[in-house]
Structure formats: C-alpha cells, structure tokens
mmCIF file of C-alpha atoms in Angstrom:
data_model
loop_
_atom_site.group_PDB
_atom_site.id
_atom_site.type_symbol
_atom_site.label_atom_id
_atom_site.label_comp_id
_atom_site.label_asym_id
_atom_site.label_seq_id
_atom_site.Cartn_x
_atom_site.Cartn_y
_atom_site.Cartn_z
ATOM 1 C CA UNK A 1 -62.033 -2.033 -0.435
ATOM 2 C CA UNK A 2 -59.236 0.224 -1.707
ATOM 3 C CA UNK A 3 -60.476 3.401 -3.365
ATOM 4 C CA UNK A 4 -59.059 4.653 -6.651
ATOM 5 C CA UNK A 5 -57.321 7.552 -4.884
ATOM 6 C CA UNK A 6 -55.690 5.171 -2.406
ATOM 7 C CA UNK A 7 -54.650 2.907 -5.262
ATOM 8 C CA UNK A 8 -53.052 5.839 -7.062
ATOM 9 C CA UNK A 9 -51.155 6.849 -3.921
ATOM 10 C CA UNK A 10 -49.878 3.292 -3.542
ATOM 11 C CA UNK A 11 -48.688 3.270 -7.150
ATOM 12 C CA UNK A 12 -46.882 6.593 -6.650
ATOM 13 C CA UNK A 13 -45.148 5.286 -3.535
ATOM 14 C CA UNK A 14 -44.152 2.097 -5.347
ATOM 15 C CA UNK A 15 -42.299 4.149 -7.964
ATOM 16 C CA UNK A 16 -40.640 6.515 -5.489
ATOM 17 C CA UNK A 17 -39.934 4.454 -2.380
ATOM 18 C CA UNK A 18 -36.879 2.543 -3.630
ATOM 19 C CA UNK A 19 -33.151 3.207 -3.670
ATOM 20 C CA UNK A 20 -33.121 3.054 -7.466
ATOM 21 C CA UNK A 21 -35.930 5.596 -7.755
ATOM 22 C CA UNK A 22 -34.220 7.932 -5.280
ATOM 23 C CA UNK A 23 -30.996 7.749 -7.281
ATOM 24 C CA UNK A 24 -32.772 8.241 -10.604
ATOM 25 C CA UNK A 25 -34.854 11.215 -9.538
ATOM 26 C CA UNK A 26 -31.840 12.627 -7.712
ATOM 27 C CA UNK A 27 -29.865 12.614 -10.943
ATOM 28 C CA UNK A 28 -32.800 14.156 -12.802
ATOM 29 C CA UNK A 29 -33.122 16.909 -10.187
ATOM 30 C CA UNK A 30 -29.383 17.599 -10.458
ATOM 31 C CA UNK A 31 -29.616 17.844 -14.244
ATOM 32 C CA UNK A 32 -32.512 20.295 -13.977
ATOM 33 C CA UNK A 33 -30.533 22.451 -11.540
ATOM 34 C CA UNK A 34 -27.422 22.296 -13.761
ATOM 35 C CA UNK A 35 -29.420 23.338 -16.838
ATOM 36 C CA UNK A 36 -30.979 26.164 -14.836
ATOM 37 C CA UNK A 37 -27.520 27.281 -13.741
ATOM 38 C CA UNK A 38 -26.240 27.101 -17.307
ATOM 39 C CA UNK A 39 -29.135 29.269 -18.438
ATOM 40 C CA UNK A 40 -28.306 31.824 -15.738
ATOM 41 C CA UNK A 41 -24.697 31.981 -16.918
ATOM 42 C CA UNK A 42 -25.941 32.811 -20.401
ATOM 43 C CA UNK A 43 -28.575 35.385 -19.535
ATOM 44 C CA UNK A 44 -26.190 37.453 -17.424
ATOM 45 C CA UNK A 45 -24.220 38.050 -20.619
ATOM 46 C CA UNK A 46 -27.215 39.373 -22.584
ATOM 47 C CA UNK A 47 -28.812 42.800 -22.505
ATOM 48 C CA UNK A 48 -32.095 41.398 -21.161
ATOM 49 C CA UNK A 49 -33.843 38.087 -20.598
ATOM 50 C CA UNK A 50 -37.260 36.593 -19.991
ATOM 51 C CA UNK A 51 -37.829 34.422 -16.910
ATOM 52 C CA UNK A 52 -39.585 31.905 -19.126
ATOM 53 C CA UNK A 53 -36.329 31.265 -20.989
ATOM 54 C CA UNK A 54 -34.735 29.941 -17.817
ATOM 55 C CA UNK A 55 -37.682 27.626 -17.146
ATOM 56 C CA UNK A 56 -37.610 26.179 -20.668
ATOM 57 C CA UNK A 57 -33.868 25.500 -20.439
ATOM 58 C CA UNK A 58 -34.212 23.954 -16.980
ATOM 59 C CA UNK A 59 -37.070 21.816 -18.297
ATOM 60 C CA UNK A 60 -35.067 20.147 -21.075
ATOM 61 C CA UNK A 61 -33.864 17.213 -18.900
ATOM 62 C CA UNK A 62 -37.396 16.765 -17.549
ATOM 63 C CA UNK A 63 -38.867 16.570 -21.049
ATOM 64 C CA UNK A 64 -36.253 14.012 -22.107
ATOM 65 C CA UNK A 65 -36.559 11.899 -18.953
ATOM 66 C CA UNK A 66 -40.365 11.903 -18.865
ATOM 67 C CA UNK A 67 -40.602 9.112 -21.442
ATOM 68 C CA UNK A 68 -38.272 6.938 -19.344
ATOM 69 C CA UNK A 69 -40.343 7.615 -16.234
ATOM 70 C CA UNK A 70 -43.423 6.689 -18.254
ATOM 71 C CA UNK A 71 -41.923 3.340 -19.251
ATOM 72 C CA UNK A 72 -40.924 2.528 -15.666
ATOM 73 C CA UNK A 73 -44.404 3.327 -14.318
ATOM 74 C CA UNK A 74 -46.146 1.664 -17.261
ATOM 75 C CA UNK A 75 -44.306 -1.602 -16.748
ATOM 76 C CA UNK A 76 -44.551 -1.324 -12.970
ATOM 77 C CA UNK A 77 -44.383 -4.795 -11.462
ATOM 78 C CA UNK A 78 -46.510 -6.248 -14.258
ATOM 79 C CA UNK A 79 -43.638 -8.359 -15.594
ATOM 80 C CA UNK A 80 -43.609 -10.186 -12.238
ATOM 81 C CA UNK A 81 -47.344 -10.736 -12.094
ATOM 82 C CA UNK A 82 -47.861 -7.671 -9.922
ATOM 83 C CA UNK A 83 -51.543 -7.379 -10.743
ATOM 84 C CA UNK A 84 -52.245 -10.546 -8.759
ATOM 85 C CA UNK A 85 -52.122 -8.814 -5.382
ATOM 86 C CA UNK A 86 -54.498 -6.104 -6.572
ATOM 87 C CA UNK A 87 -56.933 -8.632 -7.999
ATOM 88 C CA UNK A 88 -56.907 -10.597 -4.762
ATOM 89 C CA UNK A 89 -57.654 -7.353 -2.920
ATOM 90 C CA UNK A 90 -60.816 -6.931 -4.992
ATOM 91 C CA UNK A 91 -59.532 -4.418 -7.540
ATOM 92 C CA UNK A 92 -60.438 -4.620 -11.197
ATOM 93 C CA UNK A 93 -57.817 -4.724 -13.932
ATOM 94 C CA UNK A 94 -59.179 -1.422 -15.220
ATOM 95 C CA UNK A 95 -58.634 0.256 -11.852
ATOM 96 C CA UNK A 96 -55.115 -1.157 -11.586
ATOM 97 C CA UNK A 97 -54.152 0.091 -15.045
ATOM 98 C CA UNK A 98 -55.663 3.555 -14.843
ATOM 99 C CA UNK A 99 -54.380 3.943 -11.289
ATOM 100 C CA UNK A 100 -50.855 3.466 -12.652
ATOM 101 C CA UNK A 101 -51.598 5.926 -15.456
ATOM 102 C CA UNK A 102 -52.772 8.638 -13.042
ATOM 103 C CA UNK A 103 -49.800 7.900 -10.766
ATOM 104 C CA UNK A 104 -47.492 8.491 -13.719
ATOM 105 C CA UNK A 105 -49.144 11.861 -14.321
ATOM 106 C CA UNK A 106 -48.810 12.784 -10.644
ATOM 107 C CA UNK A 107 -45.085 12.008 -10.636
ATOM 108 C CA UNK A 108 -44.508 14.031 -13.803
ATOM 109 C CA UNK A 109 -46.528 16.913 -12.328
ATOM 110 C CA UNK A 110 -44.127 16.924 -9.389
ATOM 111 C CA UNK A 111 -41.174 17.092 -11.767
ATOM 112 C CA UNK A 112 -42.790 20.017 -13.611
ATOM 113 C CA UNK A 113 -43.385 21.920 -10.365
ATOM 114 C CA UNK A 114 -39.751 21.365 -9.365
ATOM 115 C CA UNK A 115 -38.625 22.604 -12.767
ATOM 116 C CA UNK A 116 -40.738 25.752 -12.441
ATOM 117 C CA UNK A 117 -39.278 26.438 -8.993
ATOM 118 C CA UNK A 118 -35.713 25.946 -10.243
ATOM 119 C CA UNK A 119 -36.369 28.189 -13.234
ATOM 120 C CA UNK A 120 -37.897 30.924 -11.095
ATOM 121 C CA UNK A 121 -35.003 30.733 -8.642
ATOM 122 C CA UNK A 122 -32.596 30.889 -11.575
ATOM 123 C CA UNK A 123 -34.262 34.052 -12.839
ATOM 124 C CA UNK A 124 -33.858 35.639 -9.404
ATOM 125 C CA UNK A 125 -30.200 34.649 -9.310
ATOM 126 C CA UNK A 126 -29.743 36.107 -12.783
ATOM 127 C CA UNK A 127 -31.144 39.438 -11.600
ATOM 128 C CA UNK A 128 -28.943 39.339 -8.491
ATOM 129 C CA UNK A 129 -25.896 38.813 -10.697
ATOM 130 C CA UNK A 130 -26.703 41.874 -12.757
ATOM 131 C CA UNK A 131 -28.948 40.506 -15.483
ATOM 132 C CA UNK A 132 -31.769 42.696 -16.775
ATOM 133 C CA UNK A 133 -35.143 40.976 -16.511
ATOM 134 C CA UNK A 134 -37.474 42.055 -19.313
ATOM 135 C CA UNK A 135 -40.472 39.951 -18.228
ATOM 136 C CA UNK A 136 -41.551 37.751 -15.312
ATOM 137 C CA UNK A 137 -44.144 36.019 -17.498
ATOM 138 C CA UNK A 138 -43.614 32.285 -17.004
ATOM 139 C CA UNK A 139 -47.085 30.837 -17.631
ATOM 140 C CA UNK A 140 -46.539 29.991 -21.299
ATOM 141 C CA UNK A 141 -43.128 28.462 -20.604
ATOM 142 C CA UNK A 142 -44.431 26.279 -17.766
ATOM 143 C CA UNK A 143 -47.277 25.091 -19.997
ATOM 144 C CA UNK A 144 -44.777 24.300 -22.750
ATOM 145 C CA UNK A 145 -42.613 22.226 -20.418
ATOM 146 C CA UNK A 146 -45.723 20.518 -19.042
ATOM 147 C CA UNK A 147 -46.996 19.652 -22.524
ATOM 148 C CA UNK A 148 -43.646 18.153 -23.523
ATOM 149 C CA UNK A 149 -43.330 16.179 -20.285
ATOM 150 C CA UNK A 150 -46.876 14.812 -20.187
ATOM 151 C CA UNK A 151 -46.848 13.794 -23.865
ATOM 152 C CA UNK A 152 -43.490 12.022 -23.461
ATOM 153 C CA UNK A 153 -44.653 10.312 -20.269
ATOM 154 C CA UNK A 154 -47.902 9.114 -21.869
ATOM 155 C CA UNK A 155 -45.934 7.745 -24.824
ATOM 156 C CA UNK A 156 -43.518 5.917 -22.544
ATOM 157 C CA UNK A 157 -46.318 4.638 -20.313
ATOM 158 C CA UNK A 158 -48.207 3.138 -23.234
ATOM 159 C CA UNK A 159 -45.098 1.437 -24.607
ATOM 160 C CA UNK A 160 -44.123 0.081 -21.195
ATOM 161 C CA UNK A 161 -47.613 -1.193 -20.412
ATOM 162 C CA UNK A 162 -47.934 -2.813 -23.851
ATOM 163 C CA UNK A 163 -44.564 -4.587 -23.799
ATOM 164 C CA UNK A 164 -44.511 -5.320 -20.032
ATOM 165 C CA UNK A 165 -40.712 -5.403 -20.129
ATOM 166 C CA UNK A 166 -38.564 -2.594 -18.751
ATOM 167 C CA UNK A 167 -35.545 -3.313 -20.930
ATOM 168 C CA UNK A 168 -37.575 -3.708 -24.135
ATOM 169 C CA UNK A 169 -39.697 -0.674 -23.285
ATOM 170 C CA UNK A 170 -36.681 1.570 -22.744
ATOM 171 C CA UNK A 171 -35.009 0.381 -25.943
ATOM 172 C CA UNK A 172 -38.215 0.958 -27.901
ATOM 173 C CA UNK A 173 -38.812 4.463 -26.553
ATOM 174 C CA UNK A 174 -35.230 5.577 -27.091
ATOM 175 C CA UNK A 175 -35.194 3.944 -30.512
ATOM 176 C CA UNK A 176 -38.322 5.812 -31.590
ATOM 177 C CA UNK A 177 -37.163 9.172 -30.262
ATOM 178 C CA UNK A 178 -33.485 9.042 -31.197
ATOM 179 C CA UNK A 179 -33.374 6.802 -34.265
ATOM 180 C CA UNK A 180 -36.728 6.296 -35.980
ATOM 181 C CA UNK A 181 -37.727 9.967 -35.869
ATOM 182 C CA UNK A 182 -34.372 11.001 -37.357
ATOM 183 C CA UNK A 183 -34.576 8.420 -40.145
ATOM 184 C CA UNK A 184 -38.154 9.359 -41.003
ATOM 185 C CA UNK A 185 -37.225 13.044 -41.166
ATOM 186 C CA UNK A 186 -34.981 12.265 -44.158
ATOM 187 C CA UNK A 187 -37.755 10.476 -46.038
ATOM 188 C CA UNK A 188 -39.842 13.538 -46.782
ATOM 189 C CA UNK A 189 -42.310 15.983 -45.281
ATOM 190 C CA UNK A 190 -45.109 13.387 -45.361
ATOM 191 C CA UNK A 191 -43.481 11.598 -42.410
ATOM 192 C CA UNK A 192 -44.527 14.486 -40.161
ATOM 193 C CA UNK A 193 -47.860 12.689 -39.892
ATOM 194 C CA UNK A 194 -46.283 9.610 -38.309
ATOM 195 C CA UNK A 195 -43.305 10.951 -36.339
ATOM 196 C CA UNK A 196 -43.453 11.216 -32.550
ATOM 197 C CA UNK A 197 -41.598 14.514 -32.806
ATOM 198 C CA UNK A 198 -44.658 15.985 -34.533
ATOM 199 C CA UNK A 199 -46.639 15.487 -31.328
ATOM 200 C CA UNK A 200 -44.193 17.588 -29.358
ATOM 201 C CA UNK A 201 -43.879 20.184 -32.104
ATOM 202 C CA UNK A 202 -47.634 20.568 -31.974
ATOM 203 C CA UNK A 203 -47.546 20.868 -28.184
ATOM 204 C CA UNK A 204 -45.218 23.850 -28.489
ATOM 205 C CA UNK A 205 -47.264 25.470 -31.259
ATOM 206 C CA UNK A 206 -44.703 24.757 -33.964
ATOM 207 C CA UNK A 207 -46.394 21.917 -35.832
ATOM 208 C CA UNK A 208 -49.418 21.375 -38.025
ATOM 209 C CA UNK A 209 -52.635 20.446 -36.255
ATOM 210 C CA UNK A 210 -53.347 17.427 -38.465
ATOM 211 C CA UNK A 211 -49.804 16.057 -38.073
ATOM 212 C CA UNK A 212 -50.074 16.503 -34.300
ATOM 213 C CA UNK A 213 -53.370 14.608 -34.211
ATOM 214 C CA UNK A 214 -52.271 11.682 -36.391
ATOM 215 C CA UNK A 215 -48.918 11.306 -34.633
ATOM 216 C CA UNK A 216 -50.628 11.572 -31.255
ATOM 217 C CA UNK A 217 -52.997 8.774 -32.202
ATOM 218 C CA UNK A 218 -50.108 6.558 -33.315
ATOM 219 C CA UNK A 219 -47.655 7.169 -30.485
ATOM 220 C CA UNK A 220 -49.851 8.017 -27.488
ATOM 221 C CA UNK A 221 -53.468 6.919 -27.866
ATOM 222 C CA UNK A 222 -52.804 3.532 -29.502
ATOM 223 C CA UNK A 223 -50.001 2.434 -27.111
ATOM 224 C CA UNK A 224 -52.027 3.481 -24.049
ATOM 225 C CA UNK A 225 -55.073 1.583 -25.312
ATOM 226 C CA UNK A 226 -52.895 -1.420 -26.237
ATOM 227 C CA UNK A 227 -51.435 -1.433 -22.739
ATOM 228 C CA UNK A 228 -54.929 -1.307 -21.253
ATOM 229 C CA UNK A 229 -56.118 -4.213 -23.398
ATOM 230 C CA UNK A 230 -53.079 -6.295 -22.523
ATOM 231 C CA UNK A 231 -53.564 -5.591 -18.814
ATOM 232 C CA UNK A 232 -57.150 -6.795 -19.105
ATOM 233 C CA UNK A 233 -56.306 -10.020 -20.929
ATOM 234 C CA UNK A 234 -52.910 -11.172 -19.643
ATOM 235 C CA UNK A 235 -52.811 -14.035 -17.158
ATOM 236 C CA UNK A 236 -52.322 -12.821 -13.544
#
C-alpha cells in the first residue's frame, strides 16, 4: 500500500520529471535571476537599500507563475483518466487529490527557496559593487513572496482540478487575473470583495480583512473544494 508521503513524492516527480517541466522551470529560474540582477542594477544607484527589496523584486516572476504551476498540477493527468492507476493500486480518490495538492505546495516551496537564495545572492553582489546595505532583514519579504506564491498556486490548482483541462484552466486563470480583475476594478470599490487581487493585497497587508476573506472564499476555497468534489465523482 502506498503511503500518503510516497504518493506526494510520486506526484512531485510526475510534474518535474519531463522535458516540458524542465524547460518551464528553467525559464522561470532564469526570469527570477534576471529580476534579481535588475534589482541589483537599481540598488547600486541608490544611497542605501534593504536586502528584502531584492527578494521581492526577484520573487515577482515566481508570484506570477505560481498560478500556472497550480493549474498544471491541479489538472495533472486527470484529463486522461490518470486516477485509474491510483485507484487500482488501492488509493482513495481523497488521497489522490490531496496528494496532488500537497505536491503543488512542495513545488512552490522549492521555487520560494530558490527565490530567497537568488535575492540574498543579489544583495551580496550589490554590496560588492558598492551599494550600501541598510538592513539584512529578509524575513518579512520572504513571507510576502511566499504568501503571494501559495495563494496564486492554490487558486490555479482549484481551477485546474475543477475544469480538468489544461488549456481551459490556463485561459481561466489568466482571464481572471489579467482581465476580470481589471474590469471589476472600474466598477466600484464594492468589487474588492470579489476580486482575486484582494486576496493578494490582503496577503501583503495592503487590503481589508473582510475583502481578503470573501475573495479568498470565492477564488481559493470554493475552487479547491469543487476540484475535490469533481475528483470524487468523475468516472475513472
């Protein structure tokens, strides 16, 4: 019998051990490094800088890509009846679904660690190039990047698991983040309670608590639960 930890490891390997995954994460890593380098070029021109600033800048690609990673992991091989092998191996649908969810979190955690390392290295390079470091405090910045990444990944995971289609999931996630949120912003302040952007504003301490809660329920909790219910009821 496969344990939950073993199942999670298998799901992580499934999402990483392909040529497409290697190319995708390679591009993401390059973007993180480029953003870190860009931040270094800016801070060397200022009178002083905080190491956390470099980490936040380096983390921008990670925060944007996390939703896409979430969709990919959420869909998994479900569109091709991928749960069948797990069911035949004695796993429950619940274990299969939540194993994928935890695997998604593990992958995003790896991206966050890489971002923190790049940001810290960028701060050191900035000092070496003559920049004046005012603070090495990076805890708050790492937590901010982590909050943005995990919330985006959970959103993408729920959408992907609910729709069970990679193409439709990606279009939906990008449509919500890049189109729907912008349109809603023009309709009045009341839309803060239903915009996905309110979740991330709340994660960074810039949004209202109630708006963060309601938007989180709409765009994270409900899609994740919908994906779980569909996984439990869809034909293998």
